[in-house]
CSV table of C-alpha atoms in Angstrom, one decimal:
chain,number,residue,atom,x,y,z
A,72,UNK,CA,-2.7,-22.7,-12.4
A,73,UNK,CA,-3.5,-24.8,-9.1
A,74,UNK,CA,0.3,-23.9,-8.3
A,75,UNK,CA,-0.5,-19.9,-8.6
A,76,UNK,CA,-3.7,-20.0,-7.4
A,77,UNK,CA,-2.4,-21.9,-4.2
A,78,UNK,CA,0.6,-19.0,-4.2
A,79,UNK,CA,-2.3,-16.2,-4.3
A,80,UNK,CA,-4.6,-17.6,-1.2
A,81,UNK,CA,-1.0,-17.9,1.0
A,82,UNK,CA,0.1,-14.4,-0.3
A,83,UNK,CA,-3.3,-13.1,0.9
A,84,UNK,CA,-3.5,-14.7,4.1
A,85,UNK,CA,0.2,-13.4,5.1
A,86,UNK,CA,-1.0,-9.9,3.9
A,87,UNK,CA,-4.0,-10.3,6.6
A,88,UNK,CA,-1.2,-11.8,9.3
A,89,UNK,CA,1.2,-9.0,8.7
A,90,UNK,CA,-1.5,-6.3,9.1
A,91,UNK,CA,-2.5,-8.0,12.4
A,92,UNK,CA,1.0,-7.9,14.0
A,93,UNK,CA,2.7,-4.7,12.4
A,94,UNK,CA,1.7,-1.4,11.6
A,95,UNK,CA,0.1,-0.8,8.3
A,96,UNK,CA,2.7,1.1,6.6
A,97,UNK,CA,5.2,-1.8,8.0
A,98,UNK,CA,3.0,-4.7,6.9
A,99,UNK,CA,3.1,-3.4,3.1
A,100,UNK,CA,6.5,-3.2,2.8
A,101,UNK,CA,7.0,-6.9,4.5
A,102,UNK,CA,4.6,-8.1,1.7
A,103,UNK,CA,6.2,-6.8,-0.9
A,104,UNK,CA,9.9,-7.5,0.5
A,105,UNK,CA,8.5,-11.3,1.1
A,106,UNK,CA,7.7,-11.2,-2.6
A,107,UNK,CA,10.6,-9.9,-4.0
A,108,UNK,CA,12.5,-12.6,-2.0
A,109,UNK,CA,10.4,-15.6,-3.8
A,110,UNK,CA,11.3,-13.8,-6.8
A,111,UNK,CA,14.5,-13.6,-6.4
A,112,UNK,CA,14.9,-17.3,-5.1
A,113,UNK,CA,13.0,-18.5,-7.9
A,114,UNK,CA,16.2,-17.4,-10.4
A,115,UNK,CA,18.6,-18.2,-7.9
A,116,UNK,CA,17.5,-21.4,-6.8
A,117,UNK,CA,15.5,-22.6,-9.8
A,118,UNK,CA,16.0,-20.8,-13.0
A,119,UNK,CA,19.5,-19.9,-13.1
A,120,UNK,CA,21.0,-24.0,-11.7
A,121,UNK,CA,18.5,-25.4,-14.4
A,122,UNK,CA,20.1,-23.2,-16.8
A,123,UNK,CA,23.3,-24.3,-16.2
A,124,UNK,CA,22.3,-28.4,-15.8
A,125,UNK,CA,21.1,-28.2,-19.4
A,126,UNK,CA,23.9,-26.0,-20.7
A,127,UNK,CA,26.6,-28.5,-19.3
A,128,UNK,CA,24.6,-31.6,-20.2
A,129,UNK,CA,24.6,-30.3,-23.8
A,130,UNK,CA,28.4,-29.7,-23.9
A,131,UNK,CA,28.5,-33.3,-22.5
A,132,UNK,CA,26.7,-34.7,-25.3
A,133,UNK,CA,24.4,-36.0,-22.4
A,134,UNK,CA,20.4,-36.1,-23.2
A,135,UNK,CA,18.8,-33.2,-21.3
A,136,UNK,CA,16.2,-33.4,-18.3
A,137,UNK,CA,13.1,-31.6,-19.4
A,138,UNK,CA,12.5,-31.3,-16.1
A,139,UNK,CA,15.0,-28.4,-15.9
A,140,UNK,CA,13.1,-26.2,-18.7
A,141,UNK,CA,9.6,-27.1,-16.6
A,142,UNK,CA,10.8,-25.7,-13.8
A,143,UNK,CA,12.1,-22.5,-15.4
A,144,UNK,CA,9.1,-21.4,-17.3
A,145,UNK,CA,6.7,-22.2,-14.1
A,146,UNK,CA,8.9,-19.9,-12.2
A,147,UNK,CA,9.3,-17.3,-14.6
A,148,UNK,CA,5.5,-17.4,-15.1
A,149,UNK,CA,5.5,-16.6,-11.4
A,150,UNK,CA,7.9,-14.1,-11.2
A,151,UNK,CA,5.7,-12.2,-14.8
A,152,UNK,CA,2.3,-12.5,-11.9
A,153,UNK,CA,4.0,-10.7,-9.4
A,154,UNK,CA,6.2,-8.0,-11.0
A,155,UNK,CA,3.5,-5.7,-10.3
A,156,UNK,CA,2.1,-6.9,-6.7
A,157,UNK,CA,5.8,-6.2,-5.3
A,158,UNK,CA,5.6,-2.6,-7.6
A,159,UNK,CA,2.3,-2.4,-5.7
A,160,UNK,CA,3.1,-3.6,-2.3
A,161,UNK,CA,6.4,-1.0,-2.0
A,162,UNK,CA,5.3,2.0,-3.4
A,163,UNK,CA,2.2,1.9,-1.5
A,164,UNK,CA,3.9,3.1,1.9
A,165,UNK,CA,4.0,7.0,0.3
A,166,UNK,CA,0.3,6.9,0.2
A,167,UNK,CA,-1.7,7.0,3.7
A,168,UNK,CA,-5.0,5.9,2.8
A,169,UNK,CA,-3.7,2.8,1.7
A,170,UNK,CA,-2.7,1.1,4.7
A,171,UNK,CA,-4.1,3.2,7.5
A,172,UNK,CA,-7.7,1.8,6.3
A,173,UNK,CA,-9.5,-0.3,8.6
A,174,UNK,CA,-9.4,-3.5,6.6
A,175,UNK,CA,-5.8,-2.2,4.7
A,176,UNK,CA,-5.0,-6.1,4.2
A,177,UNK,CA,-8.1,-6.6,1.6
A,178,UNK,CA,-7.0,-3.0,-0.1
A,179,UNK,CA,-3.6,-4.1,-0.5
A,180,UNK,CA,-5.0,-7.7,-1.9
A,181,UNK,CA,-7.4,-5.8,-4.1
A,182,UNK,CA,-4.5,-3.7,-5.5
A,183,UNK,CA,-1.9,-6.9,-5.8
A,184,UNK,CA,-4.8,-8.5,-8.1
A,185,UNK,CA,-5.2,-5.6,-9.8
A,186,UNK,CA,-1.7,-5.4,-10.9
A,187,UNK,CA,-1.7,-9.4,-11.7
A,188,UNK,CA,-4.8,-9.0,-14.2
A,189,UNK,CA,-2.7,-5.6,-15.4
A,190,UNK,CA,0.0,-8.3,-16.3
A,191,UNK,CA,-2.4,-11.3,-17.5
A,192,UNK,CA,-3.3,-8.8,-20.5
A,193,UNK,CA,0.6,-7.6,-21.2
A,194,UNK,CA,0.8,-11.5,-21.4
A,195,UNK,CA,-1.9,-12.2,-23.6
A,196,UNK,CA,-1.4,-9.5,-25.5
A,197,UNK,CA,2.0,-10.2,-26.3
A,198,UNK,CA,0.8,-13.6,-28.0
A,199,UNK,CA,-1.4,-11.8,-30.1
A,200,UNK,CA,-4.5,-12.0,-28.1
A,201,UNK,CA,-6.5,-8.7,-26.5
A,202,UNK,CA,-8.6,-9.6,-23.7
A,203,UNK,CA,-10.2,-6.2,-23.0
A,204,UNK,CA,-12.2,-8.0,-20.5
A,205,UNK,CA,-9.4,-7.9,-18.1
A,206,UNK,CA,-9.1,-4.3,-18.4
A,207,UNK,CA,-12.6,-3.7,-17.9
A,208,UNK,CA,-12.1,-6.0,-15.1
A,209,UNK,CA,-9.5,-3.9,-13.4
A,210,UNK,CA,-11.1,-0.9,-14.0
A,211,UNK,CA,-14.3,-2.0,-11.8
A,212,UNK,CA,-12.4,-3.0,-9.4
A,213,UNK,CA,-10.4,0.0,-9.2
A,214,UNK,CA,-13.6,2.1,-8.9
A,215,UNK,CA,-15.1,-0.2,-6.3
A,216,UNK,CA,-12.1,0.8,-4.0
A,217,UNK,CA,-12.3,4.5,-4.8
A,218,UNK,CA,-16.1,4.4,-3.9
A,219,UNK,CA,-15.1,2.4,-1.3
A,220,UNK,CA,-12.4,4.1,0.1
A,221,UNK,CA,-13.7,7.6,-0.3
A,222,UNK,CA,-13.8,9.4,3.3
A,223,UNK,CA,-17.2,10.2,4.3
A,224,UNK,CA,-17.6,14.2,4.6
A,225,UNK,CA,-17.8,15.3,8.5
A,226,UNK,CA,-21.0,16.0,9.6
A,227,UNK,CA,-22.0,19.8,10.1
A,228,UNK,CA,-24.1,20.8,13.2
A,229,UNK,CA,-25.4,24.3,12.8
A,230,UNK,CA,-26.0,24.3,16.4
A,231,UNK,CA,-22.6,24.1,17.4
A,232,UNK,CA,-20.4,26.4,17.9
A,233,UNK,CA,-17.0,26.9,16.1
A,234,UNK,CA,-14.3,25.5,18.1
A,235,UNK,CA,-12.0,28.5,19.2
A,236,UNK,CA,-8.3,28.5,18.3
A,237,UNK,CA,-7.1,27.9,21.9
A,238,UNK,CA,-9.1,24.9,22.1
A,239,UNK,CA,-7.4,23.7,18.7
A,240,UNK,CA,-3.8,24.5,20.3
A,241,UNK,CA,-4.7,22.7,23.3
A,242,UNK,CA,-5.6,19.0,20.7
A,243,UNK,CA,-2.1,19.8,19.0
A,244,UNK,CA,-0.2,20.3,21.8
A,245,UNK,CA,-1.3,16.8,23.1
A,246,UNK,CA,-1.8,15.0,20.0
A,247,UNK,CA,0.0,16.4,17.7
A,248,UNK,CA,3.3,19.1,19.1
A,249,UNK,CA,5.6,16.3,20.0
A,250,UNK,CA,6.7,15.8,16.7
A,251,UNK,CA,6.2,18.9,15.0
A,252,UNK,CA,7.5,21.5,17.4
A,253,UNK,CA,10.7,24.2,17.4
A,254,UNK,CA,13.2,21.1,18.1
A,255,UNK,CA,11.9,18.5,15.8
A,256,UNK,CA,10.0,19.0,12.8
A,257,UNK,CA,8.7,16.1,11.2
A,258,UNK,CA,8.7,16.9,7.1
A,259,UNK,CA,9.8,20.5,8.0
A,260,UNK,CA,6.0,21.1,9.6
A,261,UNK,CA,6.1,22.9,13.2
A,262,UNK,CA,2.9,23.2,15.1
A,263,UNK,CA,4.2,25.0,18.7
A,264,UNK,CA,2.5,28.4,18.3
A,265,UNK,CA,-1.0,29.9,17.3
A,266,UNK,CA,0.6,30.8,14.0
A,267,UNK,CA,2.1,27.9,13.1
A,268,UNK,CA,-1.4,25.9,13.6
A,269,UNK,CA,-2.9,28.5,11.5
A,270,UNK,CA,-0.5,28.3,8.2
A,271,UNK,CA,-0.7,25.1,8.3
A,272,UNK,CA,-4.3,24.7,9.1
A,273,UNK,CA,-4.9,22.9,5.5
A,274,UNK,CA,-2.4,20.3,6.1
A,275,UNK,CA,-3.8,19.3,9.8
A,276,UNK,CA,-7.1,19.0,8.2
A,277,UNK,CA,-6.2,17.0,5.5
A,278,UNK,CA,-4.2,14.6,7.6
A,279,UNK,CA,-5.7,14.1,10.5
A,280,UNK,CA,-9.6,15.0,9.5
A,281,UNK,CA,-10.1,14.1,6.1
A,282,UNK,CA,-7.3,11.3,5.8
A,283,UNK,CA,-7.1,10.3,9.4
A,284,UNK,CA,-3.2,9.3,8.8
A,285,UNK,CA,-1.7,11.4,10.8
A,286,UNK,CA,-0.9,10.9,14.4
A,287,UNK,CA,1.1,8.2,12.3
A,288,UNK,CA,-0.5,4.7,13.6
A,289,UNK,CA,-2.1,7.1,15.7
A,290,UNK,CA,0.7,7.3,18.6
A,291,UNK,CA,-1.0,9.8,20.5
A,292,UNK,CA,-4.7,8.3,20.8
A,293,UNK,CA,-6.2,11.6,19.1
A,294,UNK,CA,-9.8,10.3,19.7
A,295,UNK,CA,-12.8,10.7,17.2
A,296,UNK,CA,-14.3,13.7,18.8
A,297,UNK,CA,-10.6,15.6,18.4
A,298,UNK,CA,-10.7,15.3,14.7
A,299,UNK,CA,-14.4,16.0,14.3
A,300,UNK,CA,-13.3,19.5,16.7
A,301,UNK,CA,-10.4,20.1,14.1
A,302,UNK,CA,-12.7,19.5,11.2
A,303,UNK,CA,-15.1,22.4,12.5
A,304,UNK,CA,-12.4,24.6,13.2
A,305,UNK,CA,-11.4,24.7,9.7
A,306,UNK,CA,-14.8,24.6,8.0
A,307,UNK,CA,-15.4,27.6,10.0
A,308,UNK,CA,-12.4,29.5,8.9
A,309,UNK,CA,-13.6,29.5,5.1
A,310,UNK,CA,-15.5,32.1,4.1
């Protein structure tokens, strides 16, 4: 328990280290690519020698080291905690609002305990035992981050006017045309024309209004006031 517990506060603290010195979308996948490692050294190094000390002591007729089967099941038990942090942790770069949040370390944390309560119950539950309380657990703390998480609506001004398209071109040609013009098309999305910008009008709102993921990392230094002129735009197109 002390052993885990010590695992979980140095698992956090890389999580906020990572976040600090890479990207956020980078940072996730180091976590989880640091986890898999421990895992993976844990049979190599660990459970797999111990294995292999007992089997050949056995065959010797020598008496066996306890020590060996100790060491096993502690870092088995490990490796059961973090099956679905590392799940978590690499699977997590496909969705944006995960790690482009302003504090993406304590989301990612959040989710990696999730996933160990997730497998606390499986545990439990395969020794007989149900502790629904770790579900009902997870569950709140799931719909903390969704509450927490949710994007706050742009604010409408009746007084202002609806941006015009050219002024929209001229925010995507800056921010935005560089990737996702006639040459190079980034997921098969072109923004170079008037047309282009207005098919996929949905998809620039979504990412770089409602989402705010997209300038990846923001590159291009779109500020506030260019998404809040790409929101109106688009509110003002619906009927």
């Amino acid at each position: 328990g002390l052993v885990l517990g010590l695992i979980a506060v140095f698992i956090a603290a890389a999580t906020w280290g990572a976040t600090q010195l890479f990207a956020g979308r980078a940072a996730f996948l180091i976590i989880g690519a640091m986890m898999a490692t421990m895992m993976s050294a844990n049979v190599f190094f660990w459970i797999i020698p111990g294995q292999k000390q007992v089997i050949a002591d056995m065959r010797a007729g020598r008496p066996v080291n306890p020590v060996f089967g100790q060491r096993g099941k502690q870092r088995s038990v490990h490796n059961t905690y973090f099956t679905l942090p590392v799940l978590i942790a690499m699977l997590s770069n496909h969705y944006g609002m995960l790690y482009s949040h302003a504090q993406n370390w304590a989301v990612l944390v959040a989710l990696m305990l999730a996933g160990a309560l997730v497998r606390t119950w499986f545990v439990k539950r395969h020794k007989g035992g149900n502790a629904w309380g770790l579900i009902v657990a997870v569950l709140a703390l799931l719909a903390a981050l969704i509450v927490w998480m949710a994007p706050s609506p742009a604010p409408k001004s009746a007084a202002a006017a609806a941006p015009t398209l050219a002024q929209v071109q001229a925010v995507i040609e800056q921010r935005c045309a560089m990737c996702h013009n006639a040459a190079l098309a980034q997921k098969n999305i072109q923004l170079h024309t008037p047309a282009l910008i207005e098919q996929h009008a949905q998809a620039i709102y979504q990412q770089a209004v409602v989402q705010q993921i997209m300038p990846l990392n923001n590159a291009t230094q779109i500020t506030d006031e260019e998404r809040a002129l790409l929101g109106r735009w688009f509110e003002s197109r619906r009927p």
